[in-house]
Amino acid sequence: MNRIFSGIQPSGNLQLGNYLGAIRNWARMQDSHECIYCVVDLHAITVPQDPAELRRATREVAAGVIAGGVDPDRSVIFVQSQAPEHAELAWILNCVARLGWLNRMTQFKDKAGADRDGATVGLYTYPVLQAADVLAYKATDVPVGEDQKQHIELARDIAQAFNSMFDTDFFPLPEPRIQPEAARIMSLRDGTRKMSKSDPSDYSRINMTDGADLIARKIRRAKTDPAPLPDHAEALEGRPEARNLVTIYAALAEVSQETVVERFAGKGFGIFKSELADLAVAVLGPIGEEMQRLMAAPDEVDAILGRGNARAREISGPIIRAAQDIVGFHRA
Ligand code: TYM
């Protein structure tokens, strides 16, 4: 059976892109696959984090994953730092991956910005840890948004390099699984930038915990252009903000973009935005409420994470030990 692994960083608020691009898909995959989902705090500390806030966000993200439909009785949910296998395998893979491969990673370039020398070594080698996350479970499929595709392709390259270096077929080559209808949800303020939990403007995103009024206000204020909605989806080309709102509507309603434009053809954004707000509230409202309930029940979340941690290590432990044997580490 295929094994699924995916991760999410506990930094900032969970936003609609995380839900539509990742978590909803994670929940769907549980029906047909063995699924392992991880809150990746080791990745979060590649940029400075406030310790108390990191701890709070770790629980909140776990709550968001559960509220978003991942069932702890069917899937493994745990915290990365508590399974030392990830860091152990990452070191081995650091000695397989090449500088030239990491130099091509666009996320590092974006996050390091102009001051490359000031970035942490952890930020640079971040994608190798991500490869270790996936390969520690011999996962075959990795459900992610479009922005993570390059990292999963690197994980394939690293797996292949390990296999050929040690003349083995030990690691399977993982496949990125990207939902085309919500591969890249964009900012509500700028249709050419990704919606992100780290964007300084809260009006750029819908958070999974936003209440009905706030969701409606953010959608009302979302940037658009003066033209009405077109009568076919191709006409959204060159209208990034309009396209993004149609994409969000279609993904929330689970219909095609064509169906959405047919319904609203020739109408102004006023009407469209008000229906989009109702739809977003209908989908996110119950999830946000369940998240709030779980946040008020930290023991319940921690019990789930504790169980998940034990199960994760049961799977990854033997795989890491076998990898160490292949490398030639002495076990006394
Ligand atoms: P992170 O925490 O930035 O995002 C978690 C997931 O949400 C998706 N996503 C989006 N999808 C569509 N539109 C958006 N605007 C949007 N914003 C976020 C991301 O693509 C991702 O799937 N490096 C990863 C975490 C990670 C990981 C892994 C993922 C660590 N180890 C192993 C897969 C496998 C990250 O920072 O995701």
Short mmCIF file of C-alpha atoms and ligand atoms in Angstrom, two decimals:
data_model
loop_
_atom_site.label_atom_id
_atom_site.label_comp_id
_atom_site.label_asym_id
_atom_site.label_seq_id
_atom_site.Cartn_x
_atom_site.Cartn_y
_atom_site.Cartn_z
CA MET A 1 0.00 0.00 0.00
CA ASN A 2 1.16 3.52 -0.73
CA ARG A 3 2.27 5.49 2.27
CA ILE A 4 1.53 9.20 2.55
CA PHE A 5 3.66 11.69 4.44
CA SER A 6 3.21 15.44 4.65
CA GLY A 7 4.14 18.27 6.98
CA ILE A 8 3.09 21.75 8.00
CA GLN A 9 5.05 24.43 9.84
CA PRO A 10 3.85 25.80 13.18
CA SER A 11 4.56 29.40 12.29
CA GLY A 12 1.79 32.00 12.25
CA ASN A 13 -1.87 31.31 11.58
CA LEU A 14 -3.20 28.50 9.48
CA GLN A 15 -4.76 30.05 6.40
CA LEU A 16 -7.14 29.08 3.62
CA GLY A 17 -4.24 28.05 1.32
CA ASN A 18 -3.05 25.52 3.91
CA TYR A 19 -6.58 24.13 4.12
CA LEU A 20 -7.47 23.98 0.41
CA GLY A 21 -3.94 23.21 -0.82
CA ALA A 22 -3.00 20.66 1.83
CA ILE A 23 -5.12 19.73 4.86
CA ARG A 24 -8.38 19.00 3.01
CA ASN A 25 -6.44 16.76 0.69
CA TRP A 26 -4.73 15.05 3.62
CA ALA A 27 -8.14 14.22 5.05
CA ARG A 28 -9.36 12.79 1.73
CA MET A 29 -6.34 10.53 1.37
CA GLN A 30 -7.06 8.74 4.63
CA ASP A 31 -9.75 6.66 2.96
CA SER A 32 -7.32 4.96 0.62
CA HIS A 33 -3.87 5.25 2.18
CA GLU A 34 -1.79 4.89 5.31
CA CYS A 35 -1.22 8.54 6.27
CA ILE A 36 1.40 10.23 8.45
CA TYR A 37 1.13 13.97 9.12
CA CYS A 38 3.70 16.01 10.98
CA VAL A 39 3.88 19.45 12.60
CA VAL A 40 7.39 20.44 11.53
CA ASP A 41 8.84 22.53 14.34
CA LEU A 42 12.45 21.75 13.34
CA HIS A 43 11.70 23.52 10.07
CA ALA A 44 10.09 26.45 11.87
CA ILE A 45 13.28 27.27 13.83
CA THR A 46 15.27 27.83 10.62
CA VAL A 47 14.10 31.43 11.13
CA PRO A 48 13.90 33.00 14.62
CA GLN A 49 10.88 31.94 16.72
CA ASP A 50 9.63 33.05 20.10
CA PRO A 51 9.75 29.84 22.22
CA ALA A 52 6.38 30.33 23.94
CA GLU A 53 4.72 31.21 20.64
CA LEU A 54 6.29 28.19 18.92
CA ARG A 55 4.87 25.89 21.59
CA ARG A 56 1.41 27.47 21.28
CA ALA A 57 1.48 27.38 17.48
CA THR A 58 2.50 23.71 17.48
CA ARG A 59 -0.66 22.79 19.38
CA GLU A 60 -2.77 25.12 17.29
CA VAL A 61 -1.56 23.66 14.00
CA ALA A 62 -2.19 20.14 15.30
CA ALA A 63 -5.71 21.29 16.27
CA GLY A 64 -6.16 22.73 12.75
CA VAL A 65 -5.13 19.48 11.10
CA ILE A 66 -7.58 17.50 13.25
CA ALA A 67 -10.40 20.04 12.87
CA GLY A 68 -9.72 20.06 9.11
CA GLY A 69 -10.69 16.40 8.94
CA VAL A 70 -7.60 14.32 9.72
CA ASP A 71 -8.81 11.56 12.01
CA PRO A 72 -6.26 10.62 14.70
CA ASP A 73 -7.74 7.12 14.89
CA ARG A 74 -6.91 6.47 11.25
CA SER A 75 -3.85 8.68 10.64
CA VAL A 76 -0.66 9.42 12.53
CA ILE A 77 -0.34 13.05 13.73
CA PHE A 78 2.79 14.06 15.62
CA VAL A 79 5.46 16.70 16.24
CA GLN A 80 8.72 16.45 14.29
CA SER A 81 11.18 17.42 17.05
CA GLN A 82 9.87 14.61 19.25
CA ALA A 83 10.90 11.95 16.74
CA PRO A 84 14.71 12.22 16.64
CA GLU A 85 14.82 9.90 13.61
CA HIS A 86 14.16 12.93 11.37
CA ALA A 87 17.29 14.78 12.46
CA GLU A 88 19.34 11.57 12.39
CA LEU A 89 18.43 10.78 8.82
CA ALA A 90 18.82 14.43 7.82
CA TRP A 91 22.50 14.27 8.75
CA ILE A 92 23.08 11.22 6.58
CA LEU A 93 21.24 12.89 3.70
CA ASN A 94 23.26 16.10 4.20
CA CYS A 95 26.22 13.92 3.25
CA VAL A 96 24.45 12.79 0.06
CA ALA A 97 22.89 16.05 -1.21
CA ARG A 98 25.11 18.46 -3.15
CA LEU A 99 25.60 22.19 -2.62
CA GLY A 100 24.71 22.77 -6.25
CA TRP A 101 21.27 21.18 -5.74
CA LEU A 102 20.51 23.33 -2.71
CA ASN A 103 21.72 26.46 -4.51
CA ARG A 104 18.82 26.03 -6.93
CA MET A 105 16.11 26.05 -4.24
CA THR A 106 13.87 29.07 -4.80
CA GLN A 107 12.41 29.04 -1.29
CA PHE A 108 15.85 29.60 0.21
CA LYS A 109 16.45 32.51 -2.14
CA ASP A 110 13.06 34.04 -1.23
CA LYS A 111 13.42 33.54 2.51
CA ALA A 112 17.09 34.53 2.79
CA GLY A 113 16.45 37.68 0.73
CA ALA A 114 19.36 40.02 0.07
CA ASP A 115 21.30 39.08 3.22
CA ARG A 116 22.29 35.52 2.29
CA ASP A 117 25.28 35.45 4.60
CA GLY A 118 22.98 36.33 7.49
CA ALA A 119 20.65 33.35 6.87
CA THR A 120 21.04 30.33 9.17
CA VAL A 121 22.69 27.15 7.91
CA GLY A 122 19.43 25.45 8.90
CA LEU A 123 17.48 27.56 6.40
CA TYR A 124 19.89 26.49 3.68
CA THR A 125 19.71 22.79 4.46
CA TYR A 126 15.94 22.93 5.18
CA PRO A 127 15.04 20.92 2.05
CA VAL A 128 17.35 18.08 3.13
CA LEU A 129 15.47 17.81 6.43
CA GLN A 130 12.25 17.79 4.41
CA ALA A 131 13.63 14.90 2.34
CA ALA A 132 14.48 13.10 5.59
CA ASP A 133 10.89 13.60 6.82
CA VAL A 134 9.51 11.81 3.81
CA LEU A 135 12.20 9.13 3.43
CA ALA A 136 12.26 8.20 7.14
CA TYR A 137 8.89 6.54 6.46
CA LYS A 138 9.68 5.36 2.93
CA ALA A 139 6.65 7.44 1.94
CA THR A 140 5.63 7.13 -1.69
CA ASP A 141 3.24 10.08 -2.04
CA VAL A 142 3.45 13.59 -0.64
CA PRO A 143 0.33 15.79 -0.81
CA VAL A 144 1.48 19.44 -0.97
CA GLY A 145 0.69 22.79 -2.57
CA GLU A 146 2.55 23.87 -5.70
CA ASP A 147 5.17 25.84 -3.69
CA GLN A 148 6.60 22.59 -2.25
CA LYS A 149 7.03 20.80 -5.57
CA GLN A 150 10.70 21.71 -5.96
CA HIS A 151 11.47 20.37 -2.47
CA ILE A 152 9.79 17.03 -3.17
CA GLU A 153 11.64 16.74 -6.46
CA LEU A 154 14.86 17.31 -4.52
CA ALA A 155 13.81 14.54 -2.10
CA ARG A 156 13.55 12.24 -5.13
CA ASP A 157 17.03 13.25 -6.28
CA ILE A 158 18.45 12.65 -2.81
CA ALA A 159 16.75 9.23 -2.55
CA GLN A 160 18.11 8.27 -5.94
CA ALA A 161 21.62 9.50 -5.07
CA PHE A 162 21.59 7.52 -1.80
CA ASN A 163 20.45 4.40 -3.66
CA SER A 164 23.14 4.69 -6.30
CA MET A 165 25.87 5.69 -3.82
CA PHE A 166 25.26 2.50 -1.82
CA ASP A 167 24.12 0.34 -4.71
CA THR A 168 20.70 -0.36 -3.23
CA ASP A 169 17.02 0.28 -3.92
CA PHE A 170 16.39 1.13 -0.27
CA PHE A 171 14.47 4.40 -0.65
CA PRO A 172 11.40 4.63 -2.90
CA LEU A 173 11.23 7.85 -4.96
CA PRO A 174 8.41 9.97 -3.51
CA GLU A 175 5.84 11.64 -5.78
CA PRO A 176 4.43 15.12 -5.08
CA ARG A 177 0.60 14.98 -5.14
CA ILE A 178 -0.73 18.44 -5.97
CA GLN A 179 -4.44 19.23 -6.12
CA PRO A 180 -4.77 21.17 -9.38
CA GLU A 181 -7.87 23.09 -8.28
CA ALA A 182 -6.15 24.60 -5.23
CA ALA A 183 -2.45 24.25 -6.03
CA ARG A 184 -1.74 27.89 -5.32
CA ILE A 185 -4.22 30.11 -3.48
CA MET A 186 -3.09 33.72 -3.84
CA SER A 187 -3.13 36.73 -1.51
CA LEU A 188 -6.39 38.70 -1.30
CA ARG A 189 -4.34 41.92 -1.64
CA ASP A 190 -2.15 40.90 -4.58
CA GLY A 191 -3.16 38.14 -7.00
CA THR A 192 0.45 37.53 -8.03
CA ARG A 193 1.63 36.56 -4.52
CA LYS A 194 0.90 33.38 -2.62
CA MET A 195 -1.49 33.53 0.34
CA SER A 196 0.81 32.95 3.29
CA LYS A 197 0.69 32.77 7.07
CA SER A 198 3.82 34.94 7.18
CA ASP A 199 2.40 37.85 5.13
CA PRO A 200 2.45 40.95 7.39
CA SER A 201 -1.04 41.99 6.25
CA ASP A 202 -3.81 39.98 7.92
CA TYR A 203 -6.16 41.18 5.15
CA SER A 204 -4.08 39.23 2.62
CA ARG A 205 -5.40 35.92 3.95
CA ILE A 206 -8.35 34.16 5.53
CA ASN A 207 -7.25 32.40 8.67
CA MET A 208 -8.87 29.10 9.61
CA THR A 209 -9.88 30.65 12.93
CA ASP A 210 -11.40 33.87 11.52
CA GLY A 211 -15.03 34.46 12.55
CA ALA A 212 -17.87 35.04 10.08
CA ASP A 213 -17.72 38.86 10.23
CA LEU A 214 -14.00 39.02 9.69
CA ILE A 215 -14.14 36.57 6.76
CA ALA A 216 -16.87 38.67 5.13
CA ARG A 217 -14.92 41.89 5.71
CA LYS A 218 -11.70 40.45 4.24
CA ILE A 219 -13.50 39.19 1.15
CA ARG A 220 -15.32 42.52 0.69
CA ARG A 221 -11.98 44.32 0.84
CA ALA A 222 -10.19 41.83 -1.45
CA LYS A 223 -8.59 43.50 -4.44
CA THR A 224 -10.43 43.09 -7.77
CA ASP A 225 -10.52 44.87 -11.12
CA PRO A 226 -13.38 47.02 -12.44
CA ALA A 227 -14.65 44.56 -15.11
CA PRO A 228 -17.56 42.20 -14.33
CA LEU A 229 -17.03 38.44 -14.17
CA PRO A 230 -16.45 36.93 -17.62
CA ASP A 231 -18.55 34.18 -19.20
CA HIS A 232 -15.72 31.68 -19.62
CA ALA A 233 -12.76 30.77 -17.42
CA GLU A 234 -10.03 31.48 -20.02
CA ALA A 235 -11.04 35.15 -19.94
CA LEU A 236 -9.64 35.31 -16.39
CA GLU A 237 -6.16 35.26 -17.94
CA GLY A 238 -4.37 38.50 -17.05
CA ARG A 239 -6.84 39.17 -14.19
CA PRO A 240 -4.96 37.56 -11.28
CA GLU A 241 -7.22 38.86 -8.49
CA ALA A 242 -10.43 37.88 -10.28
CA ARG A 243 -8.97 34.48 -11.12
CA ASN A 244 -7.94 33.93 -7.51
CA LEU A 245 -11.42 34.67 -6.13
CA VAL A 246 -12.97 32.34 -8.72
CA THR A 247 -10.40 29.68 -7.81
CA ILE A 248 -11.26 30.02 -4.12
CA TYR A 249 -15.01 29.86 -4.84
CA ALA A 250 -14.60 26.77 -7.04
CA ALA A 251 -12.35 25.00 -4.53
CA LEU A 252 -14.68 25.74 -1.59
CA ALA A 253 -17.79 24.69 -3.51
CA GLU A 254 -15.98 21.70 -5.05
CA VAL A 255 -17.08 22.66 -8.57
CA SER A 256 -15.07 23.66 -11.67
CA GLN A 257 -14.04 27.25 -12.36
CA GLU A 258 -16.14 27.04 -15.53
CA THR A 259 -19.24 26.32 -13.45
CA VAL A 260 -18.51 29.36 -11.28
CA VAL A 261 -18.06 31.81 -14.17
CA GLU A 262 -21.14 30.48 -15.95
CA ARG A 263 -23.16 31.21 -12.83
CA PHE A 264 -21.82 34.73 -12.30
CA ALA A 265 -21.16 35.78 -15.93
CA GLY A 266 -21.61 39.53 -16.41
CA LYS A 267 -22.28 40.15 -12.71
CA GLY A 268 -20.24 42.59 -10.63
CA PHE A 269 -17.90 41.62 -7.81
CA GLY A 270 -20.29 42.97 -5.16
CA ILE A 271 -22.74 40.10 -5.62
CA PHE A 272 -20.00 37.54 -6.20
CA LYS A 273 -18.07 38.54 -3.08
CA SER A 274 -21.13 38.37 -0.88
CA GLU A 275 -21.86 34.80 -2.05
CA LEU A 276 -18.20 33.86 -1.73
CA ALA A 277 -18.21 35.14 1.85
CA ASP A 278 -21.29 33.02 2.70
CA LEU A 279 -19.63 29.97 1.17
CA ALA A 280 -16.32 30.53 3.00
CA VAL A 281 -18.16 30.95 6.31
CA ALA A 282 -20.19 27.78 5.70
CA VAL A 283 -17.04 25.72 5.04
CA LEU A 284 -14.62 27.29 7.52
CA GLY A 285 -17.04 28.12 10.35
CA PRO A 286 -17.39 24.59 11.75
CA ILE A 287 -13.64 23.93 11.30
CA GLY A 288 -12.73 27.13 13.15
CA GLU A 289 -15.14 26.22 15.97
CA GLU A 290 -13.67 22.74 16.32
CA MET A 291 -10.19 24.27 16.36
CA GLN A 292 -11.24 26.60 19.19
CA ARG A 293 -12.70 23.66 21.10
CA LEU A 294 -9.47 21.68 20.73
CA MET A 295 -7.37 24.69 21.72
CA ALA A 296 -9.39 24.83 24.92
CA ALA A 297 -8.68 21.11 25.50
CA PRO A 298 -4.86 20.95 25.31
CA ASP A 299 -4.74 17.57 27.07
CA GLU A 300 -6.83 16.03 24.31
CA VAL A 301 -4.48 17.38 21.63
CA ASP A 302 -1.38 16.34 23.54
CA ALA A 303 -2.71 12.80 24.03
CA ILE A 304 -3.24 12.54 20.26
CA LEU A 305 0.27 13.86 19.58
CA GLY A 306 1.78 11.49 22.14
CA ARG A 307 0.11 8.47 20.53
CA GLY A 308 1.10 9.72 17.09
CA ASN A 309 4.68 10.18 18.18
CA ALA A 310 4.97 6.60 19.43
CA ARG A 311 3.45 5.23 16.22
CA ALA A 312 5.66 7.44 14.00
CA ARG A 313 8.79 6.20 15.73
CA GLU A 314 7.66 2.58 15.45
CA ILE A 315 7.63 3.06 11.69
CA SER A 316 10.70 5.25 11.22
CA GLY A 317 12.99 3.62 13.82
CA PRO A 318 13.65 0.39 11.89
CA ILE A 319 14.01 2.33 8.62
CA ILE A 320 16.65 4.62 10.12
CA ARG A 321 18.53 1.68 11.64
CA ALA A 322 18.56 -0.06 8.25
CA ALA A 323 19.84 3.15 6.60
CA GLN A 324 22.61 3.36 9.21
CA ASP A 325 23.58 -0.24 8.45
CA ILE A 326 23.75 0.55 4.74
CA VAL A 327 26.01 3.54 5.43
CA GLY A 328 28.29 1.34 7.56
CA PHE A 329 27.72 2.66 11.09
CA HIS A 330 28.96 0.23 13.74
CA ARG A 331 26.37 -1.08 16.16
CA ALA A 332 28.00 -2.45 19.32
P1 TYM B 1 3.94 25.12 4.89
O1 TYM B 1 3.85 25.00 6.37
O2 TYM B 1 4.38 26.41 4.32
O3 TYM B 1 2.53 24.78 4.24
C1 TYM B 1 1.82 23.58 4.55
C2 TYM B 1 1.12 23.09 3.29
O4 TYM B 1 0.21 24.08 2.81
C3 TYM B 1 0.46 24.34 1.43
N1 TYM B 1 0.18 25.75 1.15
C4 TYM B 1 -0.56 26.19 0.12
N2 TYM B 1 -1.22 25.54 -0.86
C5 TYM B 1 -1.90 26.29 -1.76
N3 TYM B 1 -1.93 27.65 -1.73
C6 TYM B 1 -1.28 28.34 -0.76
N4 TYM B 1 -1.33 29.67 -0.72
C7 TYM B 1 -0.55 27.61 0.22
N5 TYM B 1 0.18 27.97 1.30
C8 TYM B 1 0.63 26.81 1.85
C9 TYM B 1 1.95 24.02 1.25
O5 TYM B 1 2.27 23.75 -0.10
C10 TYM B 1 2.09 22.81 2.13
O6 TYM B 1 1.70 21.64 1.45
N6 TYM B 1 8.25 22.76 3.85
C11 TYM B 1 6.83 22.56 4.10
C12 TYM B 1 6.56 21.66 5.28
C13 TYM B 1 7.20 20.32 5.24
C14 TYM B 1 6.81 19.21 4.42
C15 TYM B 1 7.68 18.15 4.78
C16 TYM B 1 5.85 19.03 3.45
C17 TYM B 1 8.23 19.91 6.01
N7 TYM B 1 8.52 18.62 5.73
C18 TYM B 1 7.61 16.89 4.17
C19 TYM B 1 5.77 17.78 2.84
C20 TYM B 1 6.64 16.74 3.19
C21 TYM B 1 6.19 23.91 4.39
O7 TYM B 1 6.85 24.87 4.77
O8 TYM B 1 4.83 23.92 4.30
#
